[in-house]
XYZ file of C-alpha atoms in Angstrom:
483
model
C 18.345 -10.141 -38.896
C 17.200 -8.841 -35.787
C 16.696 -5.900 -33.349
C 15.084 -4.801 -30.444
C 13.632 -1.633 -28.752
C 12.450 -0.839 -25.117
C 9.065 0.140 -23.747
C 6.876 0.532 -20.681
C 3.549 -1.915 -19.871
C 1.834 0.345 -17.413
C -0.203 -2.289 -14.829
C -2.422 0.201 -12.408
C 0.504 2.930 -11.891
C 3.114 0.661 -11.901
C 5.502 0.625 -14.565
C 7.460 -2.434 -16.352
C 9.422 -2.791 -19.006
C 8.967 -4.872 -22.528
C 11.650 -5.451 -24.965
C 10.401 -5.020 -28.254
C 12.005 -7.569 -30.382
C 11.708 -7.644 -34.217
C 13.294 -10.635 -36.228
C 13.222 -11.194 -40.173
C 13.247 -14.748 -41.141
C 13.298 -16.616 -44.118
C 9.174 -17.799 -45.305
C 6.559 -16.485 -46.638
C 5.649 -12.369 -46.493
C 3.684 -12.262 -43.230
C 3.813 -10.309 -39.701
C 3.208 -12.358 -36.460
C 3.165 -10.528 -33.226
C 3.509 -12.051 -30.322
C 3.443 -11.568 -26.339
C -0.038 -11.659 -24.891
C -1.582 -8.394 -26.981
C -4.911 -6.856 -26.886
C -6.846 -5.785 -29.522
C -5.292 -2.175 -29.668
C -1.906 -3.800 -29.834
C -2.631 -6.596 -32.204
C -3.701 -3.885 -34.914
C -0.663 -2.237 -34.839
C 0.749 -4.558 -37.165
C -1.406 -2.825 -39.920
C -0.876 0.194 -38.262
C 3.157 0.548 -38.284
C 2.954 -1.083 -41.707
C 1.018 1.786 -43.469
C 3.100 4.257 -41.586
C 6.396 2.514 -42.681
C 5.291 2.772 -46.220
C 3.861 6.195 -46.361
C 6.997 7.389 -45.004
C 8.960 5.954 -47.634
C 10.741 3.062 -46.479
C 9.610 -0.540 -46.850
C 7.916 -3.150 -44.749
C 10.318 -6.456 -44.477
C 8.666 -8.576 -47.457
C 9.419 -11.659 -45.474
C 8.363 -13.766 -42.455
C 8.575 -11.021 -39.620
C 7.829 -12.269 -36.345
C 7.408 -9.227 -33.540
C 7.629 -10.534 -29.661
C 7.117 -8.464 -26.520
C 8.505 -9.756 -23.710
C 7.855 -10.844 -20.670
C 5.542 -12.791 -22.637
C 3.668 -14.102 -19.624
C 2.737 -10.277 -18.503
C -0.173 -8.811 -20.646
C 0.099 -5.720 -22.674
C -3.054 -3.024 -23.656
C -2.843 0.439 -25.423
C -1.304 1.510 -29.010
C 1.812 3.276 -27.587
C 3.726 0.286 -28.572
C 4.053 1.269 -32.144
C 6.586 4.158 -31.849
C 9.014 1.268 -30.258
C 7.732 -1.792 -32.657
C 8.505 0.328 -35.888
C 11.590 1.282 -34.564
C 12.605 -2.708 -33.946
C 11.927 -3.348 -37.272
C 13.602 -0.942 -39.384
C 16.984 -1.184 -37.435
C 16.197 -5.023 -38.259
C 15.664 -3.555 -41.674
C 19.353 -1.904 -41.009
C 17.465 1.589 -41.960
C 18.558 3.008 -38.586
C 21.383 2.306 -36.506
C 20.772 -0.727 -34.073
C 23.004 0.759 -30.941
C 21.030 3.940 -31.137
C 17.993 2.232 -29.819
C 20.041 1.184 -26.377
C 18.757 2.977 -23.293
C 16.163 4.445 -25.057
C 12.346 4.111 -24.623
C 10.022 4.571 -27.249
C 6.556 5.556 -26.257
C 3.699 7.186 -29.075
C 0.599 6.069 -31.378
C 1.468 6.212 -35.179
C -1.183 7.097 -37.943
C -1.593 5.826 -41.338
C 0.218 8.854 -42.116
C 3.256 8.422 -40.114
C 2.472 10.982 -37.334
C 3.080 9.952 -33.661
C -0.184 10.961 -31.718
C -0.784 11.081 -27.991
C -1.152 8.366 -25.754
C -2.157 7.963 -21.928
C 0.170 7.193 -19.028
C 3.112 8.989 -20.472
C 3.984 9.966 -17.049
C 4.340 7.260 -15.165
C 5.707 5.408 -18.066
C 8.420 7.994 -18.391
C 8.697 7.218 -14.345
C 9.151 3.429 -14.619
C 12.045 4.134 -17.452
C 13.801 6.302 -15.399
C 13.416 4.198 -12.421
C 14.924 0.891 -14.554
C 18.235 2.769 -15.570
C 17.046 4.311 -19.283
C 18.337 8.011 -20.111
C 16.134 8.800 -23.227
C 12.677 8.698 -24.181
C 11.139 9.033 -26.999
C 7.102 10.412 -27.010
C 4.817 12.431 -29.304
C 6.013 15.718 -29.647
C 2.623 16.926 -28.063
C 3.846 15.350 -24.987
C 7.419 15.994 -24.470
C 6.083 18.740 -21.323
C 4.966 16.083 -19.642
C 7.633 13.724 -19.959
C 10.190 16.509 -19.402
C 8.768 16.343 -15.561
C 10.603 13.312 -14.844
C 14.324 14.331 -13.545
C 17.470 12.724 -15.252
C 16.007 12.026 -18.455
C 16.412 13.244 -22.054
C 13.448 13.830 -23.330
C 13.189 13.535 -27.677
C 9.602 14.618 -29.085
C 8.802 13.569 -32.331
C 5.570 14.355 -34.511
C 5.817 11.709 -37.443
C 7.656 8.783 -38.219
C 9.591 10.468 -40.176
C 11.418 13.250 -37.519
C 11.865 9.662 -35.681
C 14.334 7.920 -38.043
C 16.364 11.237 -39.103
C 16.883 11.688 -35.011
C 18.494 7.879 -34.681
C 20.589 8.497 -38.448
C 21.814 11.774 -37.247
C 20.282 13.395 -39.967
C 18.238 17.002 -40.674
C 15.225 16.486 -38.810
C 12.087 17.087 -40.936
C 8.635 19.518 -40.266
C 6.020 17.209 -39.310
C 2.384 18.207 -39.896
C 0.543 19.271 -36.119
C -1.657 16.360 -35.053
C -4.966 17.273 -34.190
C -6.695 15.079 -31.627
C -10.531 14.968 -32.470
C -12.871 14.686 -29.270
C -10.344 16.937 -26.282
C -12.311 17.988 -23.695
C -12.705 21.988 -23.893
C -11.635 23.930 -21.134
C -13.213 22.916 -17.815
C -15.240 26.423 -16.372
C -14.856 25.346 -12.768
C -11.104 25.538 -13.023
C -11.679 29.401 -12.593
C -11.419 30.331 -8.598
C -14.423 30.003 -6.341
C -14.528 31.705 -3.092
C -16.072 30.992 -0.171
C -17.110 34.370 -0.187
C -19.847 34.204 -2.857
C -21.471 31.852 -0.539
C -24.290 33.614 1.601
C -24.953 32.942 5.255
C -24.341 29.193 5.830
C -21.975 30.405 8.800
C -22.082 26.417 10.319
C -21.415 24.889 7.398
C -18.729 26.925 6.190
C -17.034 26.158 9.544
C -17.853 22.530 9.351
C -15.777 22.423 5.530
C -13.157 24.434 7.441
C -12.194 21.850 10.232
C -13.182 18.662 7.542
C -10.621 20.700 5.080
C -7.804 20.981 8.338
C -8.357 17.812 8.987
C -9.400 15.757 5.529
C -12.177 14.129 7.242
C -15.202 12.863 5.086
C -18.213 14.828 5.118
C -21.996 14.558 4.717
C -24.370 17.456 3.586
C -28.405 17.351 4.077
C -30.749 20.180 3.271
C -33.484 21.018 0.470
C -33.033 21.921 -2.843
C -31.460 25.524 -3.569
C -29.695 26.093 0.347
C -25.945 25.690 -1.585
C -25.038 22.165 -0.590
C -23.343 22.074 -3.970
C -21.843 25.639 -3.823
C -20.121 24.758 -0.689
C -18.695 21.653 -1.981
C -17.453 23.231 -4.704
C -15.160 25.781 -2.631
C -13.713 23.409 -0.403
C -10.381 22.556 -3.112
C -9.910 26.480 -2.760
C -9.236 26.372 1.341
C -6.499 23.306 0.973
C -3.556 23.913 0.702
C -0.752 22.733 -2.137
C 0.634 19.511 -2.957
C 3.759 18.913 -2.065
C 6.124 17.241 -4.909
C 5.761 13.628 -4.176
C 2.241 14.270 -4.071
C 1.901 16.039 -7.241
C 3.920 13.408 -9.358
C 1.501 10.998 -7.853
C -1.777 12.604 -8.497
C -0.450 13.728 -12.000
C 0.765 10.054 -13.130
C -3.050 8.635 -12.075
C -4.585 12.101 -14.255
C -1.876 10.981 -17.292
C -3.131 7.390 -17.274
C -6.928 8.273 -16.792
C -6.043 10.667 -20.396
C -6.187 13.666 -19.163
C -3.650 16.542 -20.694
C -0.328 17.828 -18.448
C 0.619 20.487 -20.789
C 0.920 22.854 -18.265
C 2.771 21.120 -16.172
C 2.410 18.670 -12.992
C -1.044 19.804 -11.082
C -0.147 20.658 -8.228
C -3.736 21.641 -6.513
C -5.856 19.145 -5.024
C -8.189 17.479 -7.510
C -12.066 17.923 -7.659
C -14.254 14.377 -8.907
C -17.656 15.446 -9.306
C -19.498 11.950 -11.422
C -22.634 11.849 -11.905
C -25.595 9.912 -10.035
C -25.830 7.824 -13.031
C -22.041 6.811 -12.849
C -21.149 2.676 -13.019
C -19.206 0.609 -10.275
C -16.129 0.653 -13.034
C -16.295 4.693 -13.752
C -16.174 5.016 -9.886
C -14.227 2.722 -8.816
C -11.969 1.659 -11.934
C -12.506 -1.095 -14.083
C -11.710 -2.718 -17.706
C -11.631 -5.871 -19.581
C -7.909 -7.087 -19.544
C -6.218 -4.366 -17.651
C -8.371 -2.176 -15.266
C -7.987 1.736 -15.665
C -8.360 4.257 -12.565
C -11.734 5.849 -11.833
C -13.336 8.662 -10.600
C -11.740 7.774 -6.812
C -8.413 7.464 -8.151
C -8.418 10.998 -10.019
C -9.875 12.316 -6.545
C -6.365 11.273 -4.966
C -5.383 13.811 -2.954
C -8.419 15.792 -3.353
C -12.278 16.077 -3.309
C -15.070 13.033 -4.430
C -18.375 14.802 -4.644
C -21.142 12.681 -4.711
C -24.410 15.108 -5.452
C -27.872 13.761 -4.701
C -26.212 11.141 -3.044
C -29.135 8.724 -2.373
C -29.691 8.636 -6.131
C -26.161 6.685 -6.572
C -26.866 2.982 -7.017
C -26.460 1.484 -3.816
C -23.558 -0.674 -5.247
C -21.685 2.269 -6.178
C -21.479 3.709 -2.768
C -20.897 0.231 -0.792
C -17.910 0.292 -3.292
C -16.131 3.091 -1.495
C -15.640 1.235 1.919
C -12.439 -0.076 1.113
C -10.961 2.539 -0.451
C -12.119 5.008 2.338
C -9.977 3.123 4.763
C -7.394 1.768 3.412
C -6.688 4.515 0.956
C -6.051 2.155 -2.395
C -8.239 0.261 -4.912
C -7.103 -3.250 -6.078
C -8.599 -4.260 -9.511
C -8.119 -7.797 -10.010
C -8.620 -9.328 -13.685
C -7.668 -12.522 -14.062
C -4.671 -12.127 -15.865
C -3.084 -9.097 -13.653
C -4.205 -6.739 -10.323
C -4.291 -3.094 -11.000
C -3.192 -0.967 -8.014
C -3.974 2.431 -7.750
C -4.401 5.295 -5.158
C -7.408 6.439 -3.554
C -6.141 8.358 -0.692
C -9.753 11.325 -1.060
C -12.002 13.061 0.656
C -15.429 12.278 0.318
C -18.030 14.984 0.342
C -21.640 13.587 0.046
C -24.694 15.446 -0.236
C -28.477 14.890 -0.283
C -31.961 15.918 0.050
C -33.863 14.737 3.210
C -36.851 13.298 0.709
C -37.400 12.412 -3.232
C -39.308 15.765 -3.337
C -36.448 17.567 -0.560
C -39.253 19.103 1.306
C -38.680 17.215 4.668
C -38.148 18.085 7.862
C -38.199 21.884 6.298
C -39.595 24.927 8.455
C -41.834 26.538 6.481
C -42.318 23.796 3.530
C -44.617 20.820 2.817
C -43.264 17.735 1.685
C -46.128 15.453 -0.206
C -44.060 12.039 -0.035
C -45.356 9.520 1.794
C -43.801 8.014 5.205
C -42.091 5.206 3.852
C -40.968 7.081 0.740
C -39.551 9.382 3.046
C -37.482 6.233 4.956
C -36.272 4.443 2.079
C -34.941 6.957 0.357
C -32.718 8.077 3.593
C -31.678 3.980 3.676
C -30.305 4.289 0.255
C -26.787 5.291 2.426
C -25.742 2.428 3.887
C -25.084 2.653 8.198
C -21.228 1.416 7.042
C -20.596 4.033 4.548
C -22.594 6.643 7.112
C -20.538 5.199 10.016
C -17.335 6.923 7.653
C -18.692 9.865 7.687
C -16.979 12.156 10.133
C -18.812 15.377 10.309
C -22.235 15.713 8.906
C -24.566 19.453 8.484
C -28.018 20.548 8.064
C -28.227 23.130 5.580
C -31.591 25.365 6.179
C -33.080 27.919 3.938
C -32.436 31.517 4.382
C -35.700 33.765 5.568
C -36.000 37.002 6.154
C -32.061 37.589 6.914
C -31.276 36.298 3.587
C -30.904 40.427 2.065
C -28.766 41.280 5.272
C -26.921 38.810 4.954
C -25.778 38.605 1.216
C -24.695 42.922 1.963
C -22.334 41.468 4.593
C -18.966 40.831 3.717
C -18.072 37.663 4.533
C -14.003 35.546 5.007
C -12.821 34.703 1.547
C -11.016 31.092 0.782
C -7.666 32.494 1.264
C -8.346 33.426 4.658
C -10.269 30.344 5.158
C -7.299 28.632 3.761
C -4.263 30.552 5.997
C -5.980 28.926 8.924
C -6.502 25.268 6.830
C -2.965 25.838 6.425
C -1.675 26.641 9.484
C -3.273 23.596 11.144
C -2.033 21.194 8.927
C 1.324 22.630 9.712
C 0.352 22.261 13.435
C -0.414 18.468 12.329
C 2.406 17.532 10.983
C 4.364 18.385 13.609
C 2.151 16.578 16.072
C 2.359 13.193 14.125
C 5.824 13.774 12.940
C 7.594 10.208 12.225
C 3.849 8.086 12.382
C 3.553 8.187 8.327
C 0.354 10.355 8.807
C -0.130 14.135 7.563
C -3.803 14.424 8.881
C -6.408 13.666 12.222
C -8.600 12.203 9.129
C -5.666 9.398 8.785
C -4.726 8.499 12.160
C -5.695 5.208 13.526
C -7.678 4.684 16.604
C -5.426 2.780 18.598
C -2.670 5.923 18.232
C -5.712 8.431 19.414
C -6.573 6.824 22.741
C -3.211 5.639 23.708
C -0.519 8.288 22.354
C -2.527 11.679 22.173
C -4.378 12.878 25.660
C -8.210 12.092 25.493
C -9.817 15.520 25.194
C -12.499 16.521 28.165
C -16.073 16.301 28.108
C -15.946 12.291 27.356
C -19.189 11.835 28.907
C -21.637 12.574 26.097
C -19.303 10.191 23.741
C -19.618 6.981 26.033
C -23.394 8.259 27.018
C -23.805 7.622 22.942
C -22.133 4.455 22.494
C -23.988 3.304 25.884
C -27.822 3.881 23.603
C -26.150 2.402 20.540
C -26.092 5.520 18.669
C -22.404 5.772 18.123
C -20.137 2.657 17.255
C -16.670 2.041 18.287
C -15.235 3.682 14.677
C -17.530 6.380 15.394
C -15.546 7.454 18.961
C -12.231 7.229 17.220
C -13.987 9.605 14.614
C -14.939 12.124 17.341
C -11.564 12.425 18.404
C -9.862 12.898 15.071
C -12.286 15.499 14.235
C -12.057 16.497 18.298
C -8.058 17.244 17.414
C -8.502 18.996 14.269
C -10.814 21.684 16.334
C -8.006 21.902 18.341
């Protein structure tokens, strides 16, 4: 007797699909599973089996023998089950065998029988729809989510149980809620910051304005307490929304990196703010078998904040040279590449010394000469040769009272103009594949757009070494976005 039942491997955000075949045999009472599984995956035989029981039907007391396929393509995560169960029971003949066609089965299943959350329902639920199914099946916690895929009919189930009434066409039981130990509490950034709470700082909140019009990459320097981060942290307020194909995008990396889409596809751009103690793999992406997306990836689209900056291993931040210009990340394991996005914008900042005293009117700083120089080599000359604009934040004096009873522009004014000259952008490189100055190539800026005036101090700087030949095409990207 046998059966089958659909899923989705998920390899980076790429989406393929496994057959799920179950097949009772004659032999001694055993389950073999089969089809390059990880440890996750190879426990679900226990798994499903406890959940078949406790729901009151009965595990084949026979040879069983389970295969995913492709087998050559490996396969990671516990969202199998909800599709492996339902292989073997309509093996079993407890549910109707045609009722699994065109339908993919995605969810975790407890000892109990209740389907719990799983990550990358998303682009899953992308890949199905893509390859020609019209119903999914996924925890009933996650049916939002899945519901933002077009053309698809969306079934949410919360135990085993609601499962197999659904496929027999039978009353559909109550299933007990699932409660999911360790979710992150609400973030308190994702209340609105305004540019407006930020005091003085007139050059640097024009320096986030024309890096936000023009998603270039920017560097922050200044002593402790001038509100490096405080700026940083406004800059997602002045950019404007995604637009669709971006949003499915970003929200299918935040699915597969766990994070919840209850409320629907996020359609702001992102803030990544990891700390200085971070790994190469958090940053970056990594994993054993099948590397997941890191803190660039869920910056897609949006903001990577690296605080204290110099305090990142240096490994970390040589990591991000790729991905800064070529906008991806390629994890290779050696059984399968991961691909995923990494289109940010990087926002770096640092103090000038370990004790951030440097270089400070009015202040004493009490390292010594070469502490003072190695810790400002601790940002590699390629990764500052990305940078595009970079600002000296100085302490307030004596105008600091004035200036925090003045009322200053608040992000949504901030934003109208970060708005209108993107708008003024895309018209300009209409038909190129760019949105942005920050994207354009070099060759396109000094042979399709006019060379702005005043070239003299940029080839006076290249002629002394000080700027290289990435660094003029970066004056004239940031060049247009002033303009």
């Amino acid at each position: 007797m046998q059966a089958c039942a659909w899923s989705v491997a998920l390899v980076g955000l790429e989406g393929r699909i496994v057959e799920v075949e179950a097949d009772i045999g004659a032999g001694l009472p055993r389950t073999v599973l089969v089809g390059l599984a990880d440890t996750a995956l190879s426990e679900a035989r226990d798994r499903c089996k406890a959940a078949v029981g406790n729901t009151g039907h009965t595990w084949p007391a026979s040879l069983l023998t389970i295969n995913l396929s492709p087998a050559t393509l490996p396969k990671t995560g516990s969202h199998y089950d909800l599709a492996i169960v339902a292989a073997v029971l309509a093996a079993a003949e407890v549910i109707p065998r045609h009722e699994l066609a065109g339908t993919v089965l995605l969810g975790e299943l407890g000892l109990d029988g209740r389907v719990r959350p799983v990550r990358g329902i998303l682009p899953a639920v992308l890949a199905a729809a893509q390859a020609g199914f019209t119903r999914v099946v996924v925890p009933v916690r996650q049916a939002g989510e899945a519901a933002l895929v077009d053309g698809v009919d969306v079934l949410g189930v919360g135990s085993l149980a609601q499962l197999v009434a659904l496929l027999r066409g039978e009353p559909v039981p109550e299933a007990e809620p699932v409660e999911v130990l360790g979710e992150a509490p609400a973030d308190p950034r994702a209340r609105p910051l305004d540019l407006a709470d930020v005091v003085g700082q007139v050059e640097a909140k024009w320096a986030v304005e024309v890096a936000a019009a023009g998603r270039h990459h920017l560097m922050f320097s200044g002593p402790p307490g001038v509100g490096k981060t405080m700026v940083a942290e406004r800059i997602p307020g002045l950019l404007p929304d995604l637009t669709l194909p971006e949003a499915l995008e970003v929200s299918a990396v935040h699915s597969l990196a766990g994070f919840n889409l209850a409320d629907g596809l996020i359609t702001r751009p992102p803030y990544s703010d990891p700390h200085h103690s971070a790994s190469v793999a958090s940053i970056v992406g990594g994993g054993t078998r099948m590397a997941k997306p890191g803190a660039i990836s869920c910056a897609h689209r949006g903001i990577l904040f690296l605080d204290e900056a110099p305090e990142f291993p240096t490994r970390v931040i040589d990591a991000l040279r790729t991905p800064l210009e070529s906008g991806t990340v390629t994890l290779g394991r050696s059984e399968v590449q991961a691909r995923y996005p990494a289109r940010f914008q990087l926002v770096m900042a640092s103090n000038p010394c370990p004790c951030g005293q440097a270089a400070t009117p009015g202040a004493h700083c009490s390292c010594p000469p070469q502490a003072v120089r190695r810790y400002a080599e601790r940002i590699s000359g390629p990764i500052k040769d990305r940078i595009d604009i970079s600002c000296l934040f100085l302490p307030l004096r004596r105008a600091y009272l004035a200036a925090a009873l003045q009322r200053t522009e608040s992000s949504a004014v901030v934003g109208e103009r970060v708005r209108q000259a993107r708008e003024r952008q895309e018209r300009r490189l209409r038909g190129t594949g760019w949105q942005t100055n920050g994207e354009v190539s070099g060759p396109f800026l000094r042979r399709q757009l006019p060379l702005p005036e005043g070239l003299q101090v940029v080839e006076n700087a290249v002629s002394r070494g000080r700027l290289s030949p990435r660094g003029v095409d970066k004056v004239l990207r940031v060049a247009w976005a002033v303009k």
